Tab-separated table of C-alpha atoms in Angstrom:
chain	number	residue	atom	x	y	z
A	1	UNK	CA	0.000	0.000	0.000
A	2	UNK	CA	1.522	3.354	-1.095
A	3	UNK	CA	2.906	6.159	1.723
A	4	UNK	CA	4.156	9.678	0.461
A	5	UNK	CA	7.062	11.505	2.123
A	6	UNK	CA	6.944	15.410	1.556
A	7	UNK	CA	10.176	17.285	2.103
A	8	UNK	CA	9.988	20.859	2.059
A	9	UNK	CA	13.223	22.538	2.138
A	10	UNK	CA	12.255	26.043	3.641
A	11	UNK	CA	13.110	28.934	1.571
A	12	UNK	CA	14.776	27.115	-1.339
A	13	UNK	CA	13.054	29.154	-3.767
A	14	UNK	CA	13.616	28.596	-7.928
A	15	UNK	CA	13.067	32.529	-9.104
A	16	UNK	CA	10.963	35.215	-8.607
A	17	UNK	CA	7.290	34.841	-9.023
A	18	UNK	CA	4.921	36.576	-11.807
A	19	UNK	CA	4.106	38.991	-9.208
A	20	UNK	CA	7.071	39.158	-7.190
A	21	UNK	CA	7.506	42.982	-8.342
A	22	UNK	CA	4.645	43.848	-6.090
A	23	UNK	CA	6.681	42.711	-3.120
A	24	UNK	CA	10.333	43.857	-4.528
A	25	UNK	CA	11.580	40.842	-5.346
A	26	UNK	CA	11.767	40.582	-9.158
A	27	UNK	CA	14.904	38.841	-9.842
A	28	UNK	CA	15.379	36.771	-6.794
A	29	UNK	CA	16.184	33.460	-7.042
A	30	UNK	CA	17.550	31.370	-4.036
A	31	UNK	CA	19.119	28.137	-5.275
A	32	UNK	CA	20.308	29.704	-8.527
A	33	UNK	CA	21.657	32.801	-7.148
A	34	UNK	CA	24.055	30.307	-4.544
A	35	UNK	CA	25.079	28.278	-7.664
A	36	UNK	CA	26.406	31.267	-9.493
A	37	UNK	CA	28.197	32.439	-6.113
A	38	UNK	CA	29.580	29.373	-5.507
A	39	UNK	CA	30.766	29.172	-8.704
A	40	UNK	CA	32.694	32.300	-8.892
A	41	UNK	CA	34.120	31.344	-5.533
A	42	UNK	CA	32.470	33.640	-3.484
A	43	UNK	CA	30.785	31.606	-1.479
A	44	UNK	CA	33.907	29.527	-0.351
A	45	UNK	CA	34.339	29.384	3.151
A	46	UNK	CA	37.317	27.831	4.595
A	47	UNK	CA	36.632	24.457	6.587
A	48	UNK	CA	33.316	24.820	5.678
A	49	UNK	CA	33.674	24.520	2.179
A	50	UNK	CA	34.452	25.979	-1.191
A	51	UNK	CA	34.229	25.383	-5.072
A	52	UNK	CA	31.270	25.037	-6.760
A	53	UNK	CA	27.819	24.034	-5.547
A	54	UNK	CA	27.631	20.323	-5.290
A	55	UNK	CA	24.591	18.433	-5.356
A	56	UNK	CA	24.185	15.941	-7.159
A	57	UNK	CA	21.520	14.039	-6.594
A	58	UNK	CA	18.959	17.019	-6.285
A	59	UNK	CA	20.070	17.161	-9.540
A	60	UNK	CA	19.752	13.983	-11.145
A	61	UNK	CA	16.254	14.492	-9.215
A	62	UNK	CA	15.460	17.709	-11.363
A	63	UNK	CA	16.386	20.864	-9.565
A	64	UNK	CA	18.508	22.306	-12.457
A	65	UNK	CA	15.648	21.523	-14.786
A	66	UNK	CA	13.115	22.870	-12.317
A	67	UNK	CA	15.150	25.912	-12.424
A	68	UNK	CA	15.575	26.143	-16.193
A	69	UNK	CA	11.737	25.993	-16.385
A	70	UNK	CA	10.825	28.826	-14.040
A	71	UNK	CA	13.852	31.518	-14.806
A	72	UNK	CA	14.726	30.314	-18.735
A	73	UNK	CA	18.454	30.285	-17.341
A	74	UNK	CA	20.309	27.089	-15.854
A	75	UNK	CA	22.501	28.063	-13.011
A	76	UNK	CA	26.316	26.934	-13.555
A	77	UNK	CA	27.112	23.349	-12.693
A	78	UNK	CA	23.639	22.011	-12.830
A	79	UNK	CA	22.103	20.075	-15.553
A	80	UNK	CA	18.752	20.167	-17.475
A	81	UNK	CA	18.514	16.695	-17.788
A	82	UNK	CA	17.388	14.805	-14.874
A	83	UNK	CA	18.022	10.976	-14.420
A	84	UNK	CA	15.146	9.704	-12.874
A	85	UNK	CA	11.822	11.154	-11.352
A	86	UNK	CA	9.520	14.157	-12.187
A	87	UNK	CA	10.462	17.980	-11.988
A	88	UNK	CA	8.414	21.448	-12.194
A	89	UNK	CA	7.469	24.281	-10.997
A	90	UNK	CA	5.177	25.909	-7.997
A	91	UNK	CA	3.735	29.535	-8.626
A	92	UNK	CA	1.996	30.075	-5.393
A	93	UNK	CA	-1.974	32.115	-5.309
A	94	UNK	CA	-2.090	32.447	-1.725
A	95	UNK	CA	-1.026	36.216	-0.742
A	96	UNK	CA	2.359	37.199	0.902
A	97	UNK	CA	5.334	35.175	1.152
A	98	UNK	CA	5.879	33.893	4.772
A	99	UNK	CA	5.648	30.165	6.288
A	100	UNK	CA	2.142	29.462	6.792
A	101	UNK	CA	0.283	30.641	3.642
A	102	UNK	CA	2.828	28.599	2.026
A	103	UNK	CA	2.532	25.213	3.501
A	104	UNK	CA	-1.107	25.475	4.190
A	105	UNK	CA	-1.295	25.599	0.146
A	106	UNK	CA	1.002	22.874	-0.255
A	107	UNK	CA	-1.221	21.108	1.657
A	108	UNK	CA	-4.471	21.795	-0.332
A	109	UNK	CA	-5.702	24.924	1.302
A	110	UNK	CA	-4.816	28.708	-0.036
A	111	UNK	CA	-5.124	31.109	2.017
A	112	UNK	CA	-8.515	33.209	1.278
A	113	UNK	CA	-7.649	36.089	3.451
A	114	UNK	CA	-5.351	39.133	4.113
A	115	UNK	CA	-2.566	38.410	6.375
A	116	UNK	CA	-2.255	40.806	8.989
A	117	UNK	CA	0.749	42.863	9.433
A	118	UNK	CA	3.075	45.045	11.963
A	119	UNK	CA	4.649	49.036	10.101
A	120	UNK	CA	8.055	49.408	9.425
A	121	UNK	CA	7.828	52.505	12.339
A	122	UNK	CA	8.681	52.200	15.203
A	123	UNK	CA	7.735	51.257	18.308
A	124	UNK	CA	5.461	48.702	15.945
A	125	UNK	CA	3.345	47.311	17.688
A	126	UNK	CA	-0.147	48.647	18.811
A	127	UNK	CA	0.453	50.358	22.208
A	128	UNK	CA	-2.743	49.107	23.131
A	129	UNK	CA	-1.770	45.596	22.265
A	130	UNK	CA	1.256	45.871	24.667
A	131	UNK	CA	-0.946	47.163	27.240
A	132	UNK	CA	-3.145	44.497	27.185
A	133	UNK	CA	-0.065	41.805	26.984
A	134	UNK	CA	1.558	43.341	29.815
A	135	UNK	CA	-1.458	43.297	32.093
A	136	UNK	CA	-2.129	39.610	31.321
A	137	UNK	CA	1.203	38.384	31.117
A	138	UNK	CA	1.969	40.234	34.423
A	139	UNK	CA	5.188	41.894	32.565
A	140	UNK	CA	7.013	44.848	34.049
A	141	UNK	CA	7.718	45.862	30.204
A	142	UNK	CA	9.071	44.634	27.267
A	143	UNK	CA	12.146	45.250	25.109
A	144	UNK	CA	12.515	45.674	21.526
A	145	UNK	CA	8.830	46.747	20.049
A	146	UNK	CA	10.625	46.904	15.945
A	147	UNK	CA	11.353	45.084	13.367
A	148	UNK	CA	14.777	42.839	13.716
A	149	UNK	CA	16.757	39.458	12.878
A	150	UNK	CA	16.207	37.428	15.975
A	151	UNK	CA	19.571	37.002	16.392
A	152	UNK	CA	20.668	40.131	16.242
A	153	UNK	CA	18.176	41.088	18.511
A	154	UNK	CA	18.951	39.075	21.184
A	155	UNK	CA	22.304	39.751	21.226
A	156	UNK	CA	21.466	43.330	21.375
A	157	UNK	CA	18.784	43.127	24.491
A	158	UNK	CA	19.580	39.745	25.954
A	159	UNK	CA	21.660	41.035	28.986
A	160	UNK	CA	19.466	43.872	29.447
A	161	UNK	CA	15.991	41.290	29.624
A	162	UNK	CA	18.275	39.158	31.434
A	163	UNK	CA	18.588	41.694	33.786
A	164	UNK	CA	15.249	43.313	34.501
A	165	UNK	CA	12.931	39.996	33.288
A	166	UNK	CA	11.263	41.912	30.166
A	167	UNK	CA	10.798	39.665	26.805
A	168	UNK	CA	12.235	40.517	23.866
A	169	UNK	CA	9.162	41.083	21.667
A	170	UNK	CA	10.103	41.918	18.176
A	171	UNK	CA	8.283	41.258	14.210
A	172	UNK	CA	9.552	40.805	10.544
A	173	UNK	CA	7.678	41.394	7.086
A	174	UNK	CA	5.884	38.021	7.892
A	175	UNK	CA	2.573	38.007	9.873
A	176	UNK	CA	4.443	37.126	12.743
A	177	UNK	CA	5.041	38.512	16.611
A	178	UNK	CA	7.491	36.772	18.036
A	179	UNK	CA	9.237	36.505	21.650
A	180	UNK	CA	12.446	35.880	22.678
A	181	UNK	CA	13.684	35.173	26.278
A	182	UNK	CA	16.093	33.104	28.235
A	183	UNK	CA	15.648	29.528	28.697
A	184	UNK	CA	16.653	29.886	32.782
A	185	UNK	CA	16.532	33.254	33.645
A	186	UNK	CA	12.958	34.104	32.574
A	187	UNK	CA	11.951	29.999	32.200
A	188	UNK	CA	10.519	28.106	28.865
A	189	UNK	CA	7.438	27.285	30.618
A	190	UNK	CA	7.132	30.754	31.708
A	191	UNK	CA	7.703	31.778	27.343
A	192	UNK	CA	5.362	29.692	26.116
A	193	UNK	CA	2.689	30.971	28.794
A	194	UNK	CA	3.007	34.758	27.400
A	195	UNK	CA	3.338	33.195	24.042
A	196	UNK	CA	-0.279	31.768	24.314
A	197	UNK	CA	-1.444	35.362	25.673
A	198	UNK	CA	0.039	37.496	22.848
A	199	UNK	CA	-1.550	34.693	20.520
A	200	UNK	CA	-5.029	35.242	21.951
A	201	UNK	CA	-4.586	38.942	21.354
A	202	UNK	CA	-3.309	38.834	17.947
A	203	UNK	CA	-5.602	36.402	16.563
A	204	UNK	CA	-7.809	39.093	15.550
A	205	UNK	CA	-5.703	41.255	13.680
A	206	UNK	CA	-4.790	38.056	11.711
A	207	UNK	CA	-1.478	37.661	12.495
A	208	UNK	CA	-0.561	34.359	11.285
A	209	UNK	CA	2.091	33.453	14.225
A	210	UNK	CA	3.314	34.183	17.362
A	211	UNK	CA	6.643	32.500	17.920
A	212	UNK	CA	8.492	31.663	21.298
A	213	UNK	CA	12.216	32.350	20.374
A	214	UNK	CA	14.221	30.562	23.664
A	215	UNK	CA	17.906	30.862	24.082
A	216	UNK	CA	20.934	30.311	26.402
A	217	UNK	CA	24.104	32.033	27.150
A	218	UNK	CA	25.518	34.501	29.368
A	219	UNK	CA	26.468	37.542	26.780
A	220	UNK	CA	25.775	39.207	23.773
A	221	UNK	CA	29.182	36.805	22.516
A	222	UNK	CA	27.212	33.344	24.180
A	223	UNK	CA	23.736	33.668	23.497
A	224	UNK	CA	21.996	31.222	21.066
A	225	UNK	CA	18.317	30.026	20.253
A	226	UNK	CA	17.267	26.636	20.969
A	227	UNK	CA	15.692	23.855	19.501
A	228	UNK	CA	12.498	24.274	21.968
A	229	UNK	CA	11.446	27.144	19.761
A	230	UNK	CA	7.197	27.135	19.564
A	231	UNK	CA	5.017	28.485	17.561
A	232	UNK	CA	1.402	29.369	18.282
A	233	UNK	CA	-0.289	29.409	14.846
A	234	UNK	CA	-3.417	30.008	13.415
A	235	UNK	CA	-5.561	27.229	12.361
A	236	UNK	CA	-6.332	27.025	8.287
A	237	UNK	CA	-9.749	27.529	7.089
A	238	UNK	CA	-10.747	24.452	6.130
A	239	UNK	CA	-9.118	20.816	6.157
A	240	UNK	CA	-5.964	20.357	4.747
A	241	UNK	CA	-4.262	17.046	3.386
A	242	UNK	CA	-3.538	16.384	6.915
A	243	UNK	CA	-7.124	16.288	7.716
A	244	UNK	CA	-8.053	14.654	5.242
A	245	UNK	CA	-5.784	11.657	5.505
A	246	UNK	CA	-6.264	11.308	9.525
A	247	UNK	CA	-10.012	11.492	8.672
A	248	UNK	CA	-9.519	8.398	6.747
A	249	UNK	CA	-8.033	6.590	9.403
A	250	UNK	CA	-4.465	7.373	8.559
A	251	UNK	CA	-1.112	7.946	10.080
A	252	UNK	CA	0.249	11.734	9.817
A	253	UNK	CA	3.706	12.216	10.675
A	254	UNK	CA	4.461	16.128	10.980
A	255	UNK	CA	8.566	16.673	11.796
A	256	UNK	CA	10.325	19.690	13.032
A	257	UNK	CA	7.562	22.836	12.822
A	258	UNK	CA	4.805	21.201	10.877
A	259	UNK	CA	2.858	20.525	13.636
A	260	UNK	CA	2.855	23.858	14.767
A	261	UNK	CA	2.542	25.241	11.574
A	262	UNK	CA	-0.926	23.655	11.272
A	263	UNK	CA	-2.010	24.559	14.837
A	264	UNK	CA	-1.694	20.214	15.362
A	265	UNK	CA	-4.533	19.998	13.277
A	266	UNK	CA	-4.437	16.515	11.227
A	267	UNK	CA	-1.579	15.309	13.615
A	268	UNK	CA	-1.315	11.910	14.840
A	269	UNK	CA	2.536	11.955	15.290
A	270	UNK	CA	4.455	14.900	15.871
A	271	UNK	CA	8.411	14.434	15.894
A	272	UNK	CA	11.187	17.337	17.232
A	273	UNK	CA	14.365	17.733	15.738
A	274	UNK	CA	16.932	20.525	15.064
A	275	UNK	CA	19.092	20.982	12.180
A	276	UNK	CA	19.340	19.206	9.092
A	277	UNK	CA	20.994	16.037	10.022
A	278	UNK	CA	18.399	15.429	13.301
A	279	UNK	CA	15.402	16.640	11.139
A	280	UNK	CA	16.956	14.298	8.505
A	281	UNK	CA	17.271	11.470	10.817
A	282	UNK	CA	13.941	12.254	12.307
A	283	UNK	CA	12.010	11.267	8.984
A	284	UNK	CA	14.044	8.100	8.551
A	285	UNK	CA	12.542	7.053	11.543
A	286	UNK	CA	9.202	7.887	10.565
A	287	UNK	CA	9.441	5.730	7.606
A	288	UNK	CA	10.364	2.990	9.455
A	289	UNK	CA	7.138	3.479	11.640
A	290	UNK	CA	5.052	4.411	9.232
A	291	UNK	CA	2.096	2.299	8.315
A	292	UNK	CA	0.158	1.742	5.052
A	293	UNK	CA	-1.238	5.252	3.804
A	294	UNK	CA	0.660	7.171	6.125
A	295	UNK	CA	2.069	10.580	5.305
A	296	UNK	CA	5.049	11.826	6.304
A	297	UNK	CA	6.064	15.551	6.314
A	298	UNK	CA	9.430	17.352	7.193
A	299	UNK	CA	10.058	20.966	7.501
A	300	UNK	CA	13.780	21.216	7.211
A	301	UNK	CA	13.956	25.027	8.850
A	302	UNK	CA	17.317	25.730	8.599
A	303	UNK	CA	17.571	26.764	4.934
A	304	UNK	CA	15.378	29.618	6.371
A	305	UNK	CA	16.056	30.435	9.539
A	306	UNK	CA	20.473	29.902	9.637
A	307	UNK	CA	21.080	31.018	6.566
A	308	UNK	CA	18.359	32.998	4.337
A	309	UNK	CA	17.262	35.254	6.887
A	310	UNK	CA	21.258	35.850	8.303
A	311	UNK	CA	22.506	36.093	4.477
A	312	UNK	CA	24.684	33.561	5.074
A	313	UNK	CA	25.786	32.147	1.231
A	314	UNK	CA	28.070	29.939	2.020
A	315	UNK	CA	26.273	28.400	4.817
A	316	UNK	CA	23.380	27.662	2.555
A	317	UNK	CA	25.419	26.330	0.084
A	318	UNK	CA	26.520	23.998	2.488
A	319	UNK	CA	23.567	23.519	4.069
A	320	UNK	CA	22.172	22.376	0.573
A	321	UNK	CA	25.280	19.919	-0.201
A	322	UNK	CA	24.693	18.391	3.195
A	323	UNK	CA	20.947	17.689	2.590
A	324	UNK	CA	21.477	16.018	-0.706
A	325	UNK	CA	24.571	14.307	0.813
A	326	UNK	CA	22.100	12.568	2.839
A	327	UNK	CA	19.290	12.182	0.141
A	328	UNK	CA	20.324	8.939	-1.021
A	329	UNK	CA	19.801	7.536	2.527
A	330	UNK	CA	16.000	8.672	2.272
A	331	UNK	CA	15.633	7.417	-1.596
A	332	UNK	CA	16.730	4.372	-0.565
A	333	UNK	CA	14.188	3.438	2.152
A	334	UNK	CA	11.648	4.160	-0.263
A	335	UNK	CA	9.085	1.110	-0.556
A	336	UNK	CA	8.446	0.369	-4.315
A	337	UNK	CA	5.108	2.301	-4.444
A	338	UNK	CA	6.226	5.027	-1.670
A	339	UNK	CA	6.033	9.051	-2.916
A	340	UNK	CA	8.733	11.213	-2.301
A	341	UNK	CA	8.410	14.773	-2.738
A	342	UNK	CA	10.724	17.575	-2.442
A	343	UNK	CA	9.881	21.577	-2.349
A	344	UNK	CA	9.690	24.627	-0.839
A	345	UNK	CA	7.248	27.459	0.852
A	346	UNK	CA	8.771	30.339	-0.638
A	347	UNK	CA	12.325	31.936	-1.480
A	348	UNK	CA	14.849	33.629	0.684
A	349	UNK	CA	17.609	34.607	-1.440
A	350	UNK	CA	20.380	35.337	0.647
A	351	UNK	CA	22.089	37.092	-2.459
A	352	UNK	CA	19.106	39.962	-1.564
A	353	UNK	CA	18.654	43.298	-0.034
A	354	UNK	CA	17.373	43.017	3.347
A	355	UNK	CA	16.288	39.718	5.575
A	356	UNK	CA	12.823	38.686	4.702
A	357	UNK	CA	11.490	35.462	2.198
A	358	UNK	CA	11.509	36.469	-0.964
A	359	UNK	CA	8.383	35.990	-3.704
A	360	UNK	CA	9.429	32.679	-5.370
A	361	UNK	CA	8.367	29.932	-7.640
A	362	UNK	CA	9.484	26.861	-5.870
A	363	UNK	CA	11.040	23.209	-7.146
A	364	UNK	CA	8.621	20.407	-7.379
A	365	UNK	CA	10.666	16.750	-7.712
A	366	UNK	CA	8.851	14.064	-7.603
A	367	UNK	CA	10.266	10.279	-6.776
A	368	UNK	CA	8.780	6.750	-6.578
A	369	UNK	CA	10.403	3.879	-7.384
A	370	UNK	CA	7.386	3.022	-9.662
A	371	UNK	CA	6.994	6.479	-11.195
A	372	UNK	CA	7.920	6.891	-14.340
A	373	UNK	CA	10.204	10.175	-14.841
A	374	UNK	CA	9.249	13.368	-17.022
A	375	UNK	CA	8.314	16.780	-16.853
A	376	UNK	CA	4.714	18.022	-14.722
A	377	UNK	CA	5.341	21.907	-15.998
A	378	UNK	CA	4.458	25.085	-14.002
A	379	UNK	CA	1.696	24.343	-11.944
A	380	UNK	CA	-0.823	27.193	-11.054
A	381	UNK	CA	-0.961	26.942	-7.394
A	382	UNK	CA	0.941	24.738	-4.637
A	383	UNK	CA	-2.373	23.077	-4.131
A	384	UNK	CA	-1.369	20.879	-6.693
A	385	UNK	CA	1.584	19.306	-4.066
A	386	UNK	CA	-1.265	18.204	-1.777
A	387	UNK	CA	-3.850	17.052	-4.457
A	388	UNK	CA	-0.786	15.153	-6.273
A	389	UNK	CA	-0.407	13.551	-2.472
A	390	UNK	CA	-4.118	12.984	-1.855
A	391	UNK	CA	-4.182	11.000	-5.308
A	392	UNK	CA	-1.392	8.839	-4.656
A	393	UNK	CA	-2.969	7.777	-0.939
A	394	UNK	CA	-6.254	7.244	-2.499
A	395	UNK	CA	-8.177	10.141	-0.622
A	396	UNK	CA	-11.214	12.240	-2.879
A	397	UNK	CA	-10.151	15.240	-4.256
A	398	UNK	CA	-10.167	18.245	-2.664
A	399	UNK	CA	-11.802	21.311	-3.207
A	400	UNK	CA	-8.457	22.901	-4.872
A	401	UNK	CA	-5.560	22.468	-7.389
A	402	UNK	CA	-5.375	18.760	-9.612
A	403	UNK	CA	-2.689	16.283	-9.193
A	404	UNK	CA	-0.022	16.100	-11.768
A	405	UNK	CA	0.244	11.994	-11.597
């Protein structure tokens, strides 16, 4: 009985979207952009590593094609010929370009509404919402009230909330309010409680997330976030594939920040990991468990989080080489009428101006052992990902996008 695995490597965008000029990003392009770099050298790194981008077997899967197909231009040291599966293209409908409008497409469900969003001024955030969070949360204050990288952030503020026991509260482009505060000094228990508040607050400006940010350390020089990061999510709209295949008596395996990303909606087994090779490990395992039908689904944050949003080049470049290092190990516990997929949410070229995702078309590569390989095109929405899914598992179609198998 068949079981699909869906990958989705967060941020790994293929080139800007049609529309990508209405949110600045015409001429973004993640994965090619870190080719070309590594290429030319720039994105050596000694010890970490240098020359060009090496990857081969996302490539023999497609992801030089899939690029080829959604810029016109194939990135240096990447072919257009794949050697096995299916390859194309996702063009997303859902508005914005942050985590959740992303995957709940994927999954079969675009979002239908307007995100909500904090200014660029600052302080950003509401004063009335802070007065309400700090009466609830019994807070003497909070620090930060902008937008900010979380790690620069916390290496800004950290001694000073360390110090006088007020969160770090800070925001992006995304629909997102997120916390930050010392595991021990302030308490992870004590984060996710004023977590839960802000969340009840925000929910009705429609702001998609509120994310507890813990970390550790002693200075601005120690400090680092944690794998016990949470985040408090708003549920989709309707059911998604996750729904829709534990409503038919199936397992759902949701790694890393799925879970959360879905508000544990459609979950039957939720599995923690951090970093690639743990999240990587972490879905080997679930194959092992997982049962006839199941379906299996790994957000591998990293991409996103370490490297897109810090504008690190060469550690995504790495970060990519040690992902499809490892790829073969997932290919080959494939059973001979398993699905593999592997894509992306959106883009975050760290080649770009600023720190945000960037408005991208994402890979598609599809791989079964009894899939023939061959080109599936541009497809008009991500629904497509989950309705390609929902075929494979035998589950009625849902109410958007059409499977490409």
């Amino acid at each position: 009985m068949p079981r699909a695995i869906l990958c989705i490597l967060d941020s790994v965008g293929i080139g800007g979207a049609p529309d990508a000029d209405a949110y600045g990003d015409t001429g973004s392009n993640t994965f090619g952009h870190i080719a070309e770099w590594a290429a030319t050298g720039k994105a050596d790194r000694p010890g970490l590593r240098s020359g060009p981008l090496n990857v081969p077997n996302l490539d023999a899967l497609g992801i030089g094609a899939a690029i080829k197909l959604s810029t016109g231009t194939l990135p240096p040291g990447l072919s257009a010929t794949p050697k096995g599966g299916r390859f194309g293209v996702g063009r997303e409908v859902s508005k914005g370009k942050d985590t959740p409008s992303g995957h709940w497409e994927i999954a079969g469900v675009p979002v239908p509404f307007e995100w909500g969003y904090f200014p660029q001024s600052e302080p950003t955030f509401p004063p009335q919402l802070i007065e309400d969070f700090m009466e609830r949360a019994g807070l003497p204050g909070i620090l930060g009230d902008k937008h900010a990288s979380g790690t620069d952030i916390i290496a800004a503020l950290g001694d000073e909330h360390i110090r006088t026991g007020k969160p770090i509260c800070y925001t992006s482009i995304d629909s997102v309010f997120q916390i930050a505060a010392h595991e021990t000094h302030f308490g992870l228990n004590r984060l996710y409680e004023i977590c839960q508040i802000a969340f009840e607050l925000t929910a009705p400006m429609m702001i998609g997330r509120v994310i507890a940010r813990p970390f550790v350390g002693e200075n601005a020089q120690s400090f680092k976030r944690t794998g016990n990061r949470r985040d408090f999510a708003l549920a989709p709209p309707e059911p998604t594939l996750l729904d829709r295949n534990q409503a038919a008596g199936n397992q759902v395996y949701a790694i890393g920040k799925i879970s959360d990303i879905y508000a544990g909606h459609g979950v039957t087994h939720k599995l923690k990991g951090t970093g690639i090779p743990q999240l990587f490990d972490k879905t080997l395992d679930a194959m092992e468990m997982a049962a006839d039908n199941a379906f299996i689904m790994t957000n591998f944050v990293d991409f996103d989080s370490e490297y897109g949003h810090r504008r690190d080049v060469p550690g995504y470049a790495a970060a990519l080489e040690l992902f499809d290092a490892r790829l073969p190990e997932m290919i080959s516990k494939l059973r001979h009428d398993d699905l593999l997929i592997l894509t992306a949410d959106h883009g975050n070229d760290p080649t770009w101006p600023g720190t945000d995702h960037t408005r991208e078309q994402v890979p598609i590569l599809v791989f079964s052992p009894s899939l023939s390989p061959g080109e599936i095109g541009i497809r008009p929405t991500f629904a497509d990902i989950g309705e390609s899914i929902a075929h494979w598992l035998g589950l009625d179609p849902g109410r958007h996008g059409k499977s490409f198998l």
